[in-house]
Coordinates of C-alpha atoms and ligand atoms in Angstrom, one line a residue:
M1 CA 0.0 0.0 0.0
I2 CA 2.9 2.3 0.7
D3 CA 4.1 1.5 -2.8
A4 CA 0.6 2.2 -4.2
I5 CA 0.2 5.7 -2.6
E6 CA 3.8 6.9 -3.2
A7 CA 3.1 8.2 -6.7
S8 CA 0.2 10.6 -5.6
D9 CA 0.6 14.1 -4.0
A10 CA 1.6 14.1 -0.4
E11 CA -1.7 15.6 0.8
R12 CA -3.7 12.9 -0.9
Q13 CA -1.7 10.0 0.5
S14 CA -3.7 8.1 3.1
I15 CA -4.1 4.6 4.5
L16 CA -7.2 4.1 6.6
I17 CA -7.4 1.0 8.9
K18 CA -10.7 0.1 10.5
A19 CA -11.9 -2.8 12.6
R20 CA -15.5 -3.8 13.3
C21 CA -17.6 -6.7 14.5
K22 CA -19.2 -7.9 11.3
S23 CA -21.4 -10.3 13.3
R24 CA -21.2 -12.2 16.6
R25 CA -19.1 -14.7 14.7
A26 CA -16.7 -12.6 12.7
I27 CA -14.5 -9.5 12.9
E28 CA -13.5 -7.5 9.8
I29 CA -10.4 -5.4 9.5
S30 CA -10.3 -3.1 6.4
V31 CA -7.2 -1.4 5.1
A32 CA -7.9 1.2 2.4
D33 CA -5.5 3.3 0.5
S34 CA -5.7 6.4 -1.8
G35 CA -3.5 4.9 -4.5
P36 CA -4.4 4.1 -8.2
G37 CA -6.4 1.0 -7.4
I38 CA -5.8 -2.5 -8.7
A39 CA -4.5 -2.7 -12.3
P40 CA -7.0 -4.5 -14.5
E41 CA -4.4 -7.0 -15.7
V42 CA -4.0 -8.4 -12.1
M43 CA -7.6 -8.1 -11.0
E44 CA -8.3 -11.8 -11.3
T45 CA -5.0 -13.1 -10.2
L46 CA -3.5 -10.8 -7.5
F47 CA -3.8 -13.4 -4.7
D48 CA -1.9 -16.0 -6.8
P49 CA 1.7 -16.5 -5.9
L50 CA 4.3 -14.7 -8.2
V51 CA 1.7 -12.3 -9.7
T52 CA 3.2 -8.8 -9.6
T53 CA 3.2 -5.5 -11.5
K54 CA 6.2 -4.2 -9.5
P55 CA 9.7 -4.2 -11.0
L56 CA 11.2 -5.6 -7.8
G57 CA 8.0 -7.3 -6.5
M58 CA 8.0 -11.1 -5.8
G59 CA 4.2 -11.3 -6.0
M60 CA 4.1 -13.1 -2.7
G61 CA 2.7 -10.6 -0.2
L62 CA -1.1 -11.1 -0.9
S63 CA -0.8 -14.8 -1.4
I64 CA 0.9 -15.3 2.0
S65 CA -1.5 -12.9 3.7
R66 CA -4.5 -14.8 2.4
S67 CA -3.0 -18.1 3.5
I68 CA -2.4 -16.8 7.0
S69 CA -6.0 -15.4 7.2
E70 CA -7.4 -18.7 5.9
S71 CA -5.3 -20.8 8.3
H72 CA -7.0 -18.9 11.2
G73 CA -10.4 -19.8 9.7
G74 CA -10.9 -16.4 8.0
G75 CA -10.2 -14.9 4.6
L76 CA -8.8 -11.9 2.7
R77 CA -10.5 -10.1 -0.2
M78 CA -10.0 -7.0 -2.1
A79 CA -12.2 -4.3 -3.7
Q80 CA -11.7 -1.0 -5.5
N81 CA -12.1 1.8 -2.9
D82 CA -14.4 4.8 -3.5
P83 CA -13.5 7.3 -4.8
R84 CA -10.0 5.9 -5.5
G85 CA -7.5 3.3 -4.3
A86 CA -7.8 -0.3 -3.2
I87 CA -9.4 -1.7 -0.1
F88 CA -8.5 -5.1 1.5
F89 CA -10.7 -6.9 4.0
V90 CA -9.3 -9.4 6.5
E91 CA -12.1 -11.4 8.1
L92 CA -11.4 -13.5 11.2
P93 CA -13.6 -15.7 13.4
T94 CA -14.3 -14.4 16.9
A95 CA -13.4 -16.5 20.0
E96 CA -17.1 -17.3 20.2
A97 CA -17.2 -18.7 16.7
T98 CA -14.0 -20.7 17.2
R99 CA -15.5 -22.2 20.5
D100 CA -18.7 -23.2 18.7
A101 CA -16.7 -24.9 15.9
G102 CA -14.3 -26.6 18.3
Ligands
ATP201 N1 -2.8 -1.4 -2.5 C1 -2.6 -1.8 -3.8 N2 -3.0 -0.9 -4.8 C2 -2.8 -1.3 -6.1 N3 -2.4 -2.5 -6.5 C3 -2.0 -3.4 -5.5 C4 -2.1 -3.1 -4.1 N4 -1.7 -4.2 -3.4 C5 -1.3 -5.1 -4.4 N5 -1.5 -4.6 -5.6 C6 -1.2 -5.3 -6.9 O1 -1.2 -6.7 -6.6 C7 0.1 -7.2 -7.0 C8 0.4 -8.4 -6.1 O2 0.6 -7.9 -4.8 P1 1.5 -8.7 -3.8 O3 1.6 -8.0 -2.5 O4 1.0 -10.1 -3.8 O5 3.0 -8.8 -4.5 P2 4.0 -7.6 -4.7 O6 3.7 -6.4 -3.7 O7 4.1 -7.2 -6.1 O8 5.4 -8.3 -4.2 P3 5.8 -8.7 -2.7 O9 4.6 -8.4 -1.8 O10 6.1 -10.1 -2.8 O11 6.9 -7.8 -2.4 C9 1.0 -6.0 -7.0 O12 2.1 -6.2 -7.8 C10 0.1 -4.9 -7.4 O13 0.0 -4.9 -8.9
MG202 MG1 3.2 -6.8 -1.6

């Protein structure tokens, strides 16, 4: 996200992190930036390993982050932010949900 916002004017650079209880069973952390948004050519594949648009990128960050979220029983998804940028949502089960499942 730092990479994504670096190109825009300093006063427009922002990363907004929020957390909320989505339901009794899940919390959601959202991380939104003011960058250019997701490039159309990686829209479908950005969570796949080795998919990158960056000259020095490995294309591993999102793949690893999604694996970690899923291994905790949650998930990671992305959307275009409004009016600009990308927004990622990490969803994780609450202690209550984990207890019910266990
Ligand atoms: N906040 C964002 N805004 C716009 N595009 C993004 C954003 N985050 C990721 N992307 C796109 O998704 C691609 C894959 O991201 P990912 O984090 O998996 O790999 P990377 O950042 O390229 O390399 P690495 O994380 O391994 O250093 C990026 O190359 C970029 O094109
Ligand atoms: Mg990355």
